[in-house]
Each structure stands twice: as structure tokens, then as C-alpha cells.
Amino acid sequence: MEGKDKKKTDWRPYYPYIIPFTAFMILTEISRLIEGSVYYVYPIKTLVAALLIIYYWKSYKELSMGWTFFALFAGIAVFIIWVGFDDFYPKLDAASYDPGIFESRMFRAWLIFNRMIGSVIVVPVMEELFWRSFVLRFIINVDFLKVKFGTFTWTSFIISSLLFGSEHSQWLVGIIAGAIYNVVLYHRRELSDCIAAHAITNFLLGVFVIASGRYEFW
């Protein structure tokens, strides 16, 4: 029979990239639906994503140590654009994360600590594995592991940048950030550069938020 001759798709290579990201996004949506839950959901989704990444760690052959000054400058550029363009376009709805509403200094410090750990350490690894390693290649070929890491096509570049922007309430600068992180990948074809650039952006954004009290950026 012809049906029996067809080779079934092995979905297992997708799991290490899709499952951590999906779990994180599902919990993000829950925090949007339940008012005030964002402060308690954020450390949970950070921990869940981190544990899933650790579980699948051996699957990430593209991960390596090291970064370049190009990645550093890219991360700084995205931060400047993210803050500088804020007044010039409408935002999408997002759950507010403002530790300042709580009276307890210790609890505020705990919330800020959680946010910094999540946004600077866990999120860059999780998102870059999903967007730069998986999505960019998946758009080129469903069997994404057959696509050479860092392969450029205009279609994958544009679509992935648009999709990356759509997951952020600051959608316009999100699109620009996605495009810049893509360029970082093409520059040296090292995912560590993308993770470093993303982490630098989020670190600077976190410092800016804490110093200025402009928690709308979180």
C-alpha cells in the first residue's frame, strides 16, 4: 500500500526548540488573563523554561561559548532603539509588571531580581534557540536540521523578524530587534553572539527600568 510506504515525520527534533518557548508563552498568556498574576507567574515560567532547556541541553549542538564586539554593539543599538522609539507608535496590550506598587521593599527587590534573572539569562537563550536556530531554518525547510546554521534568505529574514516583533507589546521595535539579531547571526553564524546581544539589550533595559521607574518597558 502506498500509505504504508510513506515515511512518518519524526517530530522529536522539534521538541527542544518548541516546548520551552511554548510553555513560557502559555504561562505568559495566563498572566495576561488573570489580573495581578504576572508577579507570581513570571518566576514560575522562568523556572519552567530554564528546566526544560537544561533537560534538552544535549540537543543544542549549535550552542557554544563566546561573543564578539559586533554582538555587543548590536545589543546596545537595540536597547537605544527600544527606548528611543517608544513615543512614536501604538503598543499592543500586555500585563503590567510594576514592582513599585508593593509596599514591601523585600518583595519589590525579589520581583526585580526575578525579572532580571529571567530577562537576562533565561529568555535570551530560550528565544534565540527558538527564533534564530529553529524558526529561521524551519521557514526555509520544514526539516530544519538539514538547513545549514545561519543560512540567509529574504523570506526567512523578513517573516522571522515580523513574528519576533508580534510577540512583544512593543511590536515595532520588536520587529527591528528581530532583524538586528538575525544580522548578528549571519555575521558569524554563532548563536552565542545572538544570545549575548539579546542579553545585553535586556540587561540595559532592566537597568534603565530600575533607574528611571519606567516599568512599562517590563
mmCIF file of C-alpha atoms in Angstrom:
data_model
loop_
_atom_site.group_PDB
_atom_site.id
_atom_site.type_symbol
_atom_site.label_atom_id
_atom_site.label_comp_id
_atom_site.label_asym_id
_atom_site.label_seq_id
_atom_site.Cartn_x
_atom_site.Cartn_y
_atom_site.Cartn_z
ATOM 1 C CA MET A 1 0.000 0.000 0.000
ATOM 2 C CA GLU A 2 1.204 3.496 -0.870
ATOM 3 C CA GLY A 3 0.260 4.854 2.556
ATOM 4 C CA LYS A 4 2.470 2.340 4.300
ATOM 5 C CA ASP A 5 5.467 3.360 2.194
ATOM 6 C CA LYS A 6 5.281 6.981 3.292
ATOM 7 C CA LYS A 7 7.842 7.813 5.929
ATOM 8 C CA LYS A 8 6.332 9.286 9.064
ATOM 9 C CA THR A 9 7.656 12.664 10.188
ATOM 10 C CA ASP A 10 9.851 12.445 13.258
ATOM 11 C CA TRP A 11 8.814 15.394 15.390
ATOM 12 C CA ARG A 12 11.327 14.751 18.168
ATOM 13 C CA PRO A 13 13.993 17.188 16.830
ATOM 14 C CA TYR A 14 11.407 19.983 17.164
ATOM 15 C CA TYR A 15 10.763 19.435 20.866
ATOM 16 C CA PRO A 16 13.905 21.088 22.344
ATOM 17 C CA TYR A 17 13.121 24.328 20.492
ATOM 18 C CA ILE A 18 9.329 24.455 20.632
ATOM 19 C CA ILE A 19 8.478 23.085 24.084
ATOM 20 C CA PRO A 20 10.414 25.573 26.294
ATOM 21 C CA PHE A 21 9.188 28.535 24.228
ATOM 22 C CA THR A 22 5.583 27.293 24.111
ATOM 23 C CA ALA A 23 5.470 26.624 27.848
ATOM 24 C CA PHE A 24 6.808 30.123 28.516
ATOM 25 C CA MET A 25 4.273 31.743 26.172
ATOM 26 C CA ILE A 26 1.310 29.782 27.572
ATOM 27 C CA LEU A 27 2.164 30.965 31.073
ATOM 28 C CA THR A 28 2.584 34.500 29.703
ATOM 29 C CA GLU A 29 -0.957 34.383 28.297
ATOM 30 C CA ILE A 30 -2.272 33.128 31.638
ATOM 31 C CA SER A 31 -0.687 36.113 33.372
ATOM 32 C CA ARG A 32 -2.436 38.414 30.899
ATOM 33 C CA LEU A 33 -5.826 36.833 31.559
ATOM 34 C CA ILE A 34 -5.626 36.825 35.356
ATOM 35 C CA GLU A 35 -5.132 40.336 36.702
ATOM 36 C CA GLY A 36 -2.200 40.697 39.082
ATOM 37 C CA SER A 37 -0.898 37.190 38.444
ATOM 38 C CA VAL A 38 2.105 38.367 36.411
ATOM 39 C CA TYR A 39 4.179 38.886 39.564
ATOM 40 C CA TYR A 40 3.750 35.261 40.590
ATOM 41 C CA VAL A 41 3.673 33.661 37.146
ATOM 42 C CA TYR A 42 6.924 35.258 35.953
ATOM 43 C CA PRO A 43 9.276 33.318 38.276
ATOM 44 C CA ILE A 44 7.312 30.139 37.542
ATOM 45 C CA LYS A 45 7.579 30.469 33.764
ATOM 46 C CA THR A 46 11.252 31.425 34.059
ATOM 47 C CA LEU A 47 11.947 28.307 36.120
ATOM 48 C CA VAL A 48 9.898 26.071 33.805
ATOM 49 C CA ALA A 49 11.716 27.349 30.703
ATOM 50 C CA ALA A 50 15.114 27.015 32.398
ATOM 51 C CA LEU A 51 14.433 23.433 33.492
ATOM 52 C CA LEU A 52 13.226 22.468 30.015
ATOM 53 C CA ILE A 53 16.325 23.979 28.402
ATOM 54 C CA ILE A 54 18.524 22.065 30.842
ATOM 55 C CA TYR A 55 16.584 18.881 30.080
ATOM 56 C CA TYR A 56 17.145 19.289 26.331
ATOM 57 C CA TRP A 57 20.648 20.751 26.644
ATOM 58 C CA LYS A 58 22.430 17.934 24.799
ATOM 59 C CA SER A 59 20.212 18.557 21.754
ATOM 60 C CA TYR A 60 21.564 22.069 21.222
ATOM 61 C CA LYS A 61 24.625 21.326 19.106
ATOM 62 C CA GLU A 62 24.734 24.930 17.897
ATOM 63 C CA LEU A 63 25.422 26.351 21.355
ATOM 64 C CA SER A 64 28.947 27.487 22.104
ATOM 65 C CA MET A 65 30.764 29.942 24.331
ATOM 66 C CA GLY A 66 31.999 33.342 23.262
ATOM 67 C CA TRP A 67 30.765 36.549 21.684
ATOM 68 C CA THR A 68 32.053 39.445 19.598
ATOM 69 C CA PHE A 69 32.065 43.231 19.877
ATOM 70 C CA PHE A 70 29.637 43.226 16.956
ATOM 71 C CA ALA A 71 27.149 41.407 19.197
ATOM 72 C CA LEU A 72 27.829 43.903 21.995
ATOM 73 C CA PHE A 73 27.175 46.902 19.755
ATOM 74 C CA ALA A 74 24.062 45.241 18.315
ATOM 75 C CA GLY A 75 22.675 44.677 21.802
ATOM 76 C CA ILE A 76 23.311 48.304 22.746
ATOM 77 C CA ALA A 77 21.744 49.510 19.478
ATOM 78 C CA VAL A 78 18.563 47.514 20.099
ATOM 79 C CA PHE A 79 18.295 48.991 23.609
ATOM 80 C CA ILE A 80 18.646 52.551 22.279
ATOM 81 C CA ILE A 81 16.037 51.915 19.585
ATOM 82 C CA TRP A 82 13.695 50.183 22.052
ATOM 83 C CA VAL A 83 13.650 53.157 24.399
ATOM 84 C CA GLY A 84 14.086 55.919 21.824
ATOM 85 C CA PHE A 85 11.158 54.919 19.594
ATOM 86 C CA ASP A 86 8.713 54.362 22.456
ATOM 87 C CA ASP A 87 6.629 57.505 21.966
ATOM 88 C CA PHE A 88 6.147 57.140 18.223
ATOM 89 C CA TYR A 89 3.790 54.163 17.758
ATOM 90 C CA PRO A 90 0.836 52.419 19.493
ATOM 91 C CA LYS A 91 1.567 49.356 21.639
ATOM 92 C CA LEU A 92 -0.186 46.012 21.968
ATOM 93 C CA ASP A 93 -1.812 45.028 25.248
ATOM 94 C CA ALA A 94 0.459 43.418 27.830
ATOM 95 C CA ALA A 95 0.355 42.505 31.502
ATOM 96 C CA SER A 96 1.828 45.319 33.591
ATOM 97 C CA TYR A 97 4.910 44.457 35.667
ATOM 98 C CA ASP A 98 5.417 47.235 38.202
ATOM 99 C CA PRO A 99 7.069 46.118 41.464
ATOM 100 C CA GLY A 100 6.678 49.686 42.719
ATOM 101 C CA ILE A 101 3.014 49.083 43.585
ATOM 102 C CA PHE A 102 4.006 46.872 46.515
ATOM 103 C CA GLU A 103 4.851 48.370 49.912
ATOM 104 C CA SER A 104 7.302 45.673 50.982
ATOM 105 C CA ARG A 105 10.836 46.613 49.974
ATOM 106 C CA MET A 106 11.938 42.985 50.187
ATOM 107 C CA PHE A 107 9.130 41.831 47.905
ATOM 108 C CA ARG A 108 9.926 44.578 45.395
ATOM 109 C CA ALA A 109 13.580 43.525 45.395
ATOM 110 C CA TRP A 110 12.534 39.899 44.905
ATOM 111 C CA LEU A 111 10.349 40.803 41.912
ATOM 112 C CA ILE A 112 13.126 42.869 40.330
ATOM 113 C CA PHE A 113 15.629 40.057 40.909
ATOM 114 C CA ASN A 114 13.285 37.530 39.271
ATOM 115 C CA ARG A 115 12.720 39.769 36.290
ATOM 116 C CA MET A 116 16.419 40.412 35.748
ATOM 117 C CA ILE A 117 17.314 36.717 36.007
ATOM 118 C CA GLY A 118 14.552 35.770 33.600
ATOM 119 C CA SER A 119 15.102 38.513 31.043
ATOM 120 C CA VAL A 120 18.911 38.488 31.031
ATOM 121 C CA ILE A 121 19.743 34.796 31.442
ATOM 122 C CA VAL A 122 16.794 32.545 30.553
ATOM 123 C CA VAL A 123 14.840 34.487 27.914
ATOM 124 C CA PRO A 124 17.799 35.217 25.574
ATOM 125 C CA VAL A 125 18.761 31.534 25.456
ATOM 126 C CA MET A 126 15.174 30.332 25.039
ATOM 127 C CA GLU A 127 14.173 32.891 22.405
ATOM 128 C CA GLU A 128 17.357 32.690 20.352
ATOM 129 C CA LEU A 129 17.117 28.897 20.231
ATOM 130 C CA PHE A 130 13.531 29.231 19.043
ATOM 131 C CA TRP A 131 13.766 32.191 16.650
ATOM 132 C CA ARG A 132 17.299 32.157 15.301
ATOM 133 C CA SER A 133 18.055 28.436 15.407
ATOM 134 C CA PHE A 134 14.631 26.904 14.744
ATOM 135 C CA VAL A 135 12.261 29.367 13.043
ATOM 136 C CA LEU A 136 14.808 30.869 10.630
ATOM 137 C CA ARG A 137 15.674 27.396 9.347
ATOM 138 C CA PHE A 138 12.130 25.994 9.542
ATOM 139 C CA ILE A 139 10.876 28.712 7.167
ATOM 140 C CA ILE A 140 13.478 27.568 4.645
ATOM 141 C CA ASN A 141 12.832 23.852 5.104
ATOM 142 C CA VAL A 142 10.385 22.041 7.390
ATOM 143 C CA ASP A 143 13.177 19.556 8.041
ATOM 144 C CA PHE A 144 15.112 22.420 9.615
ATOM 145 C CA LEU A 145 18.136 20.405 10.731
ATOM 146 C CA LYS A 146 19.039 19.934 7.068
ATOM 147 C CA VAL A 147 19.451 23.705 6.690
ATOM 148 C CA LYS A 148 22.953 24.979 7.371
ATOM 149 C CA PHE A 149 23.001 27.108 10.504
ATOM 150 C CA GLY A 150 22.988 30.820 9.642
ATOM 151 C CA THR A 151 21.646 30.348 6.095
ATOM 152 C CA PHE A 152 20.202 33.607 4.726
ATOM 153 C CA THR A 153 17.063 34.022 2.642
ATOM 154 C CA TRP A 154 14.974 37.166 2.404
ATOM 155 C CA THR A 155 11.809 35.200 3.139
ATOM 156 C CA SER A 156 13.089 33.722 6.397
ATOM 157 C CA PHE A 157 14.699 37.026 7.400
ATOM 158 C CA ILE A 158 11.510 39.072 6.933
ATOM 159 C CA ILE A 159 8.993 36.551 8.284
ATOM 160 C CA SER A 160 11.014 35.723 11.400
ATOM 161 C CA SER A 161 11.548 39.429 12.138
ATOM 162 C CA LEU A 162 7.813 40.122 11.843
ATOM 163 C CA LEU A 163 6.902 37.160 14.022
ATOM 164 C CA PHE A 164 9.501 38.094 16.628
ATOM 165 C CA GLY A 165 8.009 41.584 16.823
ATOM 166 C CA SER A 166 4.475 40.228 17.158
ATOM 167 C CA GLU A 167 5.253 38.518 20.472
ATOM 168 C CA HIS A 168 6.128 41.859 22.083
ATOM 169 C CA SER A 169 3.735 44.625 23.107
ATOM 170 C CA GLN A 170 6.358 46.993 21.639
ATOM 171 C CA TRP A 171 5.817 45.342 18.265
ATOM 172 C CA LEU A 172 7.586 47.884 16.026
ATOM 173 C CA VAL A 173 10.891 47.911 17.875
ATOM 174 C CA GLY A 174 10.418 44.170 18.325
ATOM 175 C CA ILE A 175 10.492 43.753 14.546
ATOM 176 C CA ILE A 176 13.612 45.913 14.310
ATOM 177 C CA ALA A 177 15.229 43.940 17.139
ATOM 178 C CA GLY A 178 14.414 40.665 15.405
ATOM 179 C CA ALA A 179 16.041 41.923 12.212
ATOM 180 C CA ILE A 180 19.164 43.082 14.068
ATOM 181 C CA TYR A 181 19.536 39.790 15.935
ATOM 182 C CA ASN A 182 19.179 37.998 12.592
ATOM 183 C CA VAL A 183 22.024 40.086 11.186
ATOM 184 C CA VAL A 184 24.115 39.193 14.238
ATOM 185 C CA LEU A 185 23.574 35.529 13.398
ATOM 186 C CA TYR A 186 24.530 35.992 9.738
ATOM 187 C CA HIS A 187 27.669 37.890 10.725
ATOM 188 C CA ARG A 188 29.456 34.920 12.303
ATOM 189 C CA ARG A 189 26.883 32.124 12.265
ATOM 190 C CA GLU A 190 27.256 31.700 16.012
ATOM 191 C CA LEU A 191 24.140 31.535 18.169
ATOM 192 C CA SER A 192 26.204 32.645 21.169
ATOM 193 C CA ASP A 193 26.501 36.079 19.524
ATOM 194 C CA CYS A 194 22.708 36.353 19.282
ATOM 195 C CA ILE A 195 22.254 35.262 22.885
ATOM 196 C CA ALA A 196 24.874 37.782 24.022
ATOM 197 C CA ALA A 197 23.293 40.633 22.035
ATOM 198 C CA HIS A 198 19.834 39.776 23.352
ATOM 199 C CA ALA A 199 21.110 39.506 26.936
ATOM 200 C CA ILE A 200 22.899 42.867 26.676
ATOM 201 C CA THR A 201 19.726 44.539 25.397
ATOM 202 C CA ASN A 202 17.639 43.093 28.218
ATOM 203 C CA PHE A 203 20.255 43.912 30.857
ATOM 204 C CA LEU A 204 20.468 47.555 29.768
ATOM 205 C CA LEU A 205 16.689 47.742 29.576
ATOM 206 C CA GLY A 206 16.435 46.330 33.098
ATOM 207 C CA VAL A 207 18.954 48.830 34.460
ATOM 208 C CA PHE A 208 17.078 51.640 32.710
ATOM 209 C CA VAL A 209 13.747 50.494 34.153
ATOM 210 C CA ILE A 210 15.114 50.235 37.690
ATOM 211 C CA ALA A 211 16.876 53.609 37.489
ATOM 212 C CA SER A 212 14.004 55.512 35.863
ATOM 213 C CA GLY A 213 10.996 53.706 37.315
ATOM 214 C CA ARG A 214 9.540 53.315 33.817
ATOM 215 C CA TYR A 215 8.181 49.833 34.384
ATOM 216 C CA GLU A 216 6.092 49.957 31.223
ATOM 217 C CA PHE A 217 9.194 48.635 29.448
ATOM 218 C CA TRP A 218 8.844 45.453 31.503
#
